[in-house]
């Protein structure tokens, strides 16, 4: 019996600790559509950064003798009605579209998160005041509200960025408010209050970190919306002003050449479509990673 007992060994496996970042990246990487979206985004970011090193043309350089040239060896995407190289303007235009998308959404996230946390955590008249403000902004169609703001402030890229940020504030505000309303009654928050932890510390250590997942997903999708809104404002002449190579403005300037020089419309339109598609695909992938309900 002693010899038999000696042979029996109880193997205790050590606990396995996984890094949530590496686990999330592994899950994201397994989503082929999300990776395709990330590739599209990185492609346009790389084009925006490397634009001065890839092309030898200046996006403002005009060549009236070579206007409306078809795509070829010298001008890969052809030229526009002023003889400017469309490929160069597409790459420099990526800087404007991505900058407007990221900057406006970051502003919306900052303001909307602060207002949403205040409304959801403190409630009462604070919630009523902030929520009614969100309702007023959401009562207007987003693009019409953006047009009204830019029309009041004057057409420029900075004012278009501000208008897009204002339009998206209630989106993040209501998202964060709903999340805070469900979090502030959790047991760990109640325990923190019982221990005498101040509201500011509870918000920073318990409420805000648990709101980041939905905010990141919504932020990625909102960048795509912001790029479309910036292109729409540029198309109407309310965004970036000439000679800035904004994709929406390029579409507007090329409307009359759709039949005779379709490349002047196709390439800016494809740039908008692929960038927006990339952010949408990546946002769907991030939702699958960050939303516990989507996990098996």
Short mmCIF file of C-alpha atoms in Angstrom, two decimals:
data_model
loop_
_atom_site.label_atom_id
_atom_site.label_comp_id
_atom_site.label_asym_id
_atom_site.label_seq_id
_atom_site.Cartn_x
_atom_site.Cartn_y
_atom_site.Cartn_z
CA UNK A 1 0.00 0.00 0.00
CA UNK A 2 2.83 2.34 0.86
CA UNK A 3 4.51 1.69 -2.48
CA UNK A 4 1.22 2.23 -4.33
CA UNK A 5 0.58 5.45 -2.48
CA UNK A 6 4.07 6.64 -3.29
CA UNK A 7 3.42 6.17 -6.96
CA UNK A 8 0.23 8.21 -6.84
CA UNK A 9 1.07 11.83 -7.27
CA UNK A 10 -1.34 14.68 -7.30
CA UNK A 11 -0.42 17.11 -10.02
CA UNK A 12 -1.48 20.63 -9.24
CA UNK A 13 -1.44 22.88 -12.26
CA UNK A 14 -0.22 26.42 -11.56
CA UNK A 15 -2.74 29.14 -12.34
CA UNK A 16 -2.46 30.51 -15.86
CA UNK A 17 -2.54 34.31 -16.07
CA UNK A 18 -3.41 35.79 -19.45
CA UNK A 19 -2.69 39.29 -20.60
CA UNK A 20 -6.01 40.92 -21.59
CA UNK A 21 -4.25 43.02 -24.25
CA UNK A 22 -2.65 40.01 -25.93
CA UNK A 23 -5.89 38.06 -25.59
CA UNK A 24 -7.82 40.93 -27.18
CA UNK A 25 -5.31 41.26 -30.01
CA UNK A 26 -5.49 37.51 -30.65
CA UNK A 27 -9.27 37.71 -30.86
CA UNK A 28 -9.13 40.79 -33.09
CA UNK A 29 -6.53 39.22 -35.36
CA UNK A 30 -8.74 36.18 -35.90
CA UNK A 31 -11.40 38.45 -37.44
CA UNK A 32 -10.37 38.73 -41.09
CA UNK A 33 -12.75 41.57 -41.89
CA UNK A 34 -11.49 43.61 -38.94
CA UNK A 35 -7.91 43.05 -40.06
CA UNK A 36 -8.85 44.15 -43.57
CA UNK A 37 -10.31 47.34 -42.11
CA UNK A 38 -7.16 47.94 -40.08
CA UNK A 39 -5.06 47.44 -43.21
CA UNK A 40 -7.12 50.04 -45.11
CA UNK A 41 -6.73 52.55 -42.28
CA UNK A 42 -2.98 51.98 -41.99
CA UNK A 43 -2.69 52.32 -45.78
CA UNK A 44 -4.25 55.78 -45.76
CA UNK A 45 -2.33 56.84 -42.65
CA UNK A 46 0.89 55.74 -44.33
CA UNK A 47 -0.05 57.64 -47.50
CA UNK A 48 -0.79 60.77 -45.48
CA UNK A 49 2.55 60.60 -43.66
CA UNK A 50 4.69 59.62 -46.65
CA UNK A 51 2.99 61.92 -49.19
CA UNK A 52 6.01 64.27 -49.64
CA UNK A 53 8.31 61.27 -50.25
CA UNK A 54 6.05 59.30 -52.62
CA UNK A 55 5.11 62.00 -55.11
CA UNK A 56 7.20 64.68 -56.75
CA UNK A 57 4.25 66.96 -57.49
CA UNK A 58 2.85 69.76 -55.38
CA UNK A 59 -0.87 69.45 -54.68
CA UNK A 60 -1.26 73.17 -55.52
CA UNK A 61 0.80 73.02 -58.71
CA UNK A 62 -1.27 73.85 -61.80
CA UNK A 63 -0.54 72.83 -65.38
CA UNK A 64 -3.27 74.18 -67.63
CA UNK A 65 -1.65 72.62 -70.67
CA UNK A 66 -2.06 69.18 -69.12
CA UNK A 67 -5.56 69.53 -67.70
CA UNK A 68 -7.90 66.51 -67.59
CA UNK A 69 -5.23 63.99 -68.58
CA UNK A 70 -6.26 60.36 -68.23
CA UNK A 71 -4.39 58.14 -65.73
CA UNK A 72 -0.98 57.17 -67.06
CA UNK A 73 2.68 56.64 -66.22
CA UNK A 74 3.29 60.29 -65.29
CA UNK A 75 0.01 60.97 -63.50
CA UNK A 76 -1.20 57.70 -61.95
CA UNK A 77 -4.69 59.01 -61.19
CA UNK A 78 -4.79 61.58 -63.99
CA UNK A 79 -5.14 65.35 -63.60
CA UNK A 80 -8.07 67.61 -62.75
CA UNK A 81 -9.48 70.62 -64.60
CA UNK A 82 -6.54 72.77 -63.46
CA UNK A 83 -3.89 70.23 -64.37
CA UNK A 84 -3.14 69.25 -60.78
CA UNK A 85 -2.03 65.69 -60.08
CA UNK A 86 -4.99 63.83 -58.53
CA UNK A 87 -2.82 61.14 -56.90
CA UNK A 88 -0.90 63.83 -55.02
CA UNK A 89 -4.08 65.58 -53.95
CA UNK A 90 -5.60 62.27 -52.76
CA UNK A 91 -2.61 61.58 -50.50
CA UNK A 92 -2.50 65.08 -49.06
CA UNK A 93 -6.28 65.00 -48.74
CA UNK A 94 -5.92 61.93 -46.50
CA UNK A 95 -4.20 64.20 -43.98
CA UNK A 96 -7.20 66.51 -43.85
CA UNK A 97 -9.86 63.80 -43.66
CA UNK A 98 -8.05 61.74 -41.02
CA UNK A 99 -7.18 64.81 -38.96
CA UNK A 100 -10.78 66.03 -39.00
CA UNK A 101 -12.06 62.54 -38.16
CA UNK A 102 -9.71 61.91 -35.25
CA UNK A 103 -9.75 65.45 -33.83
CA UNK A 104 -13.51 65.96 -33.94
CA UNK A 105 -14.24 62.55 -32.42
CA UNK A 106 -11.66 63.05 -29.66
CA UNK A 107 -13.34 66.34 -28.76
CA UNK A 108 -16.75 64.68 -28.82
CA UNK A 109 -15.53 61.84 -26.62
CA UNK A 110 -14.00 64.19 -24.06
CA UNK A 111 -17.02 66.47 -23.70
CA UNK A 112 -19.65 63.76 -24.15
CA UNK A 113 -18.01 61.46 -21.59
CA UNK A 114 -17.75 64.19 -18.97
CA UNK A 115 -21.38 65.23 -19.46
CA UNK A 116 -22.60 61.62 -19.58
CA UNK A 117 -20.83 60.71 -16.34
CA UNK A 118 -22.17 63.80 -14.58
CA UNK A 119 -25.73 63.10 -15.77
CA UNK A 120 -25.70 59.39 -14.96
CA UNK A 121 -23.86 59.52 -11.63
CA UNK A 122 -25.36 62.58 -9.96
CA UNK A 123 -28.86 62.39 -11.46
CA UNK A 124 -31.67 64.75 -10.40
CA UNK A 125 -31.50 68.25 -11.88
CA UNK A 126 -28.02 67.63 -13.32
CA UNK A 127 -29.32 64.68 -15.30
CA UNK A 128 -32.43 66.56 -16.40
CA UNK A 129 -30.47 69.60 -17.60
CA UNK A 130 -27.83 67.63 -19.50
CA UNK A 131 -30.28 65.11 -20.97
CA UNK A 132 -32.54 67.86 -22.28
CA UNK A 133 -29.52 69.46 -23.93
CA UNK A 134 -28.75 66.14 -25.62
CA UNK A 135 -32.36 65.84 -26.75
CA UNK A 136 -32.27 69.30 -28.32
CA UNK A 137 -29.11 68.48 -30.29
CA UNK A 138 -30.48 65.10 -31.38
CA UNK A 139 -33.70 66.72 -32.57
CA UNK A 140 -31.81 68.09 -35.58
CA UNK A 141 -30.44 65.88 -38.37
CA UNK A 142 -26.68 65.75 -37.86
CA UNK A 143 -25.62 67.16 -41.21
CA UNK A 144 -28.18 69.99 -41.04
CA UNK A 145 -26.98 70.99 -37.58
CA UNK A 146 -23.38 70.94 -38.83
CA UNK A 147 -24.33 73.11 -41.82
CA UNK A 148 -26.10 75.59 -39.53
CA UNK A 149 -23.07 75.86 -37.22
CA UNK A 150 -20.62 76.36 -40.08
CA UNK A 151 -22.93 78.85 -41.78
CA UNK A 152 -23.09 80.87 -38.56
CA UNK A 153 -19.34 80.75 -37.90
CA UNK A 154 -18.15 80.98 -41.50
CA UNK A 155 -16.87 78.33 -43.93
CA UNK A 156 -13.48 76.93 -42.91
CA UNK A 157 -11.92 73.62 -41.99
CA UNK A 158 -11.65 74.56 -38.30
CA UNK A 159 -15.32 75.52 -38.10
CA UNK A 160 -16.29 72.30 -39.88
CA UNK A 161 -14.28 70.34 -37.32
CA UNK A 162 -16.02 72.18 -34.47
CA UNK A 163 -19.45 71.56 -35.99
CA UNK A 164 -18.79 67.83 -36.42
CA UNK A 165 -17.58 67.60 -32.82
CA UNK A 166 -20.73 69.31 -31.51
CA UNK A 167 -22.97 67.02 -33.56
CA UNK A 168 -21.38 63.89 -32.07
CA UNK A 169 -21.33 65.03 -28.41
CA UNK A 170 -24.84 63.73 -27.56
CA UNK A 171 -24.03 60.36 -29.12
CA UNK A 172 -21.25 59.73 -26.62
CA UNK A 173 -23.06 61.53 -23.82
CA UNK A 174 -26.12 59.29 -23.95
CA UNK A 175 -24.00 56.17 -24.37
CA UNK A 176 -21.91 56.95 -21.28
CA UNK A 177 -24.95 58.06 -19.27
CA UNK A 178 -26.72 54.74 -19.89
CA UNK A 179 -23.58 52.82 -18.92
CA UNK A 180 -23.10 54.86 -15.72
CA UNK A 181 -26.71 54.31 -14.67
CA UNK A 182 -26.09 50.56 -14.69
CA UNK A 183 -22.66 50.80 -13.04
CA UNK A 184 -23.36 53.10 -10.12
CA UNK A 185 -25.60 50.50 -8.44
CA UNK A 186 -23.05 47.70 -8.70
CA UNK A 187 -21.85 46.13 -5.46
CA UNK A 188 -18.25 47.28 -5.80
CA UNK A 189 -19.39 50.89 -6.19
CA UNK A 190 -21.67 50.56 -3.15
CA UNK A 191 -18.75 49.08 -1.20
CA UNK A 192 -16.51 51.96 -2.24
CA UNK A 193 -19.08 54.46 -0.94
CA UNK A 194 -19.37 52.51 2.32
CA UNK A 195 -15.61 52.75 2.77
CA UNK A 196 -15.83 56.53 2.48
CA UNK A 197 -14.34 56.87 -1.00
CA UNK A 198 -15.12 60.24 -2.58
CA UNK A 199 -17.24 60.56 -5.70
CA UNK A 200 -14.35 61.78 -7.84
CA UNK A 201 -12.25 58.78 -6.94
CA UNK A 202 -15.13 56.37 -7.50
CA UNK A 203 -15.69 57.85 -10.94
CA UNK A 204 -12.00 57.69 -11.90
CA UNK A 205 -11.26 54.22 -10.52
CA UNK A 206 -14.55 52.34 -10.99
CA UNK A 207 -16.96 54.13 -13.33
CA UNK A 208 -14.76 55.53 -16.09
CA UNK A 209 -12.64 52.40 -16.79
CA UNK A 210 -15.80 50.33 -17.27
CA UNK A 211 -17.17 52.86 -19.77
CA UNK A 212 -14.14 52.80 -22.05
CA UNK A 213 -15.08 49.69 -24.04
CA UNK A 214 -18.33 51.02 -25.56
CA UNK A 215 -16.76 54.46 -26.01
CA UNK A 216 -13.82 53.04 -27.99
CA UNK A 217 -16.12 51.07 -30.29
CA UNK A 218 -18.45 54.02 -30.83
CA UNK A 219 -15.47 56.31 -31.35
CA UNK A 220 -14.11 54.12 -34.14
CA UNK A 221 -17.48 54.10 -35.89
CA UNK A 222 -17.92 57.85 -35.33
CA UNK A 223 -14.62 58.59 -37.09
CA UNK A 224 -16.15 57.09 -40.22
CA UNK A 225 -19.24 59.27 -39.76
CA UNK A 226 -17.07 62.35 -39.17
CA UNK A 227 -15.15 61.75 -42.40
CA UNK A 228 -18.42 61.53 -44.34
CA UNK A 229 -19.73 64.70 -42.68
CA UNK A 230 -16.47 66.54 -43.42
CA UNK A 231 -16.71 65.44 -47.07
CA UNK A 232 -20.34 66.60 -47.21
CA UNK A 233 -19.43 70.02 -45.81
CA UNK A 234 -16.53 70.25 -48.25
CA UNK A 235 -18.83 69.27 -51.11
CA UNK A 236 -21.12 72.17 -50.17
CA UNK A 237 -18.19 74.58 -49.95
CA UNK A 238 -18.43 74.90 -46.17
CA UNK A 239 -15.35 72.88 -45.23
CA UNK A 240 -11.75 73.19 -46.37
CA UNK A 241 -11.28 76.05 -48.80
CA UNK A 242 -9.25 76.04 -52.06
CA UNK A 243 -6.54 75.09 -52.77
CA UNK A 244 -6.67 72.55 -49.90
CA UNK A 245 -7.11 69.03 -51.35
CA UNK A 246 -10.16 67.94 -49.35
CA UNK A 247 -11.88 64.90 -50.86
CA UNK A 248 -15.41 66.30 -50.66
CA UNK A 249 -14.31 69.54 -52.31
CA UNK A 250 -12.54 67.54 -55.03
CA UNK A 251 -15.82 65.75 -55.76
CA UNK A 252 -17.69 69.04 -55.91
CA UNK A 253 -15.18 70.58 -58.32
CA UNK A 254 -15.34 67.54 -60.62
CA UNK A 255 -19.12 67.15 -60.93
CA UNK A 256 -19.22 68.68 -64.41
CA UNK A 257 -16.56 66.27 -65.70
CA UNK A 258 -18.27 62.99 -64.71
CA UNK A 259 -18.92 62.08 -68.35
CA UNK A 260 -15.76 63.46 -69.98
CA UNK A 261 -13.18 62.78 -67.22
CA UNK A 262 -14.67 60.25 -64.79
CA UNK A 263 -11.33 59.65 -63.02
CA UNK A 264 -11.62 63.09 -61.41
CA UNK A 265 -14.64 61.79 -59.48
CA UNK A 266 -13.84 58.10 -59.12
CA UNK A 267 -10.62 58.39 -57.12
CA UNK A 268 -11.79 60.89 -54.48
CA UNK A 269 -15.02 58.92 -54.11
CA UNK A 270 -13.13 55.64 -53.70
CA UNK A 271 -10.87 57.23 -51.10
CA UNK A 272 -13.84 58.29 -49.00
CA UNK A 273 -15.53 54.91 -49.40
CA UNK A 274 -12.45 52.84 -48.50
CA UNK A 275 -11.54 54.97 -45.49
CA UNK A 276 -15.07 54.85 -44.09
CA UNK A 277 -15.30 51.12 -44.82
CA UNK A 278 -12.02 50.53 -43.00
CA UNK A 279 -13.18 52.26 -39.83
CA UNK A 280 -16.54 50.48 -39.92
CA UNK A 281 -14.92 47.07 -40.28
CA UNK A 282 -12.43 47.80 -37.52
CA UNK A 283 -15.20 49.11 -35.28
CA UNK A 284 -17.17 45.89 -35.74
CA UNK A 285 -14.07 43.90 -34.84
CA UNK A 286 -13.44 45.96 -31.72
CA UNK A 287 -17.07 45.46 -30.69
CA UNK A 288 -16.61 41.70 -30.90
CA UNK A 289 -13.47 41.94 -28.74
CA UNK A 290 -14.67 44.43 -26.11
CA UNK A 291 -18.31 43.38 -25.72
CA UNK A 292 -18.56 40.39 -23.36
CA UNK A 293 -21.91 39.44 -24.89
CA UNK A 294 -20.21 38.80 -28.24
CA UNK A 295 -17.70 36.34 -26.76
CA UNK A 296 -18.29 32.61 -26.75
#
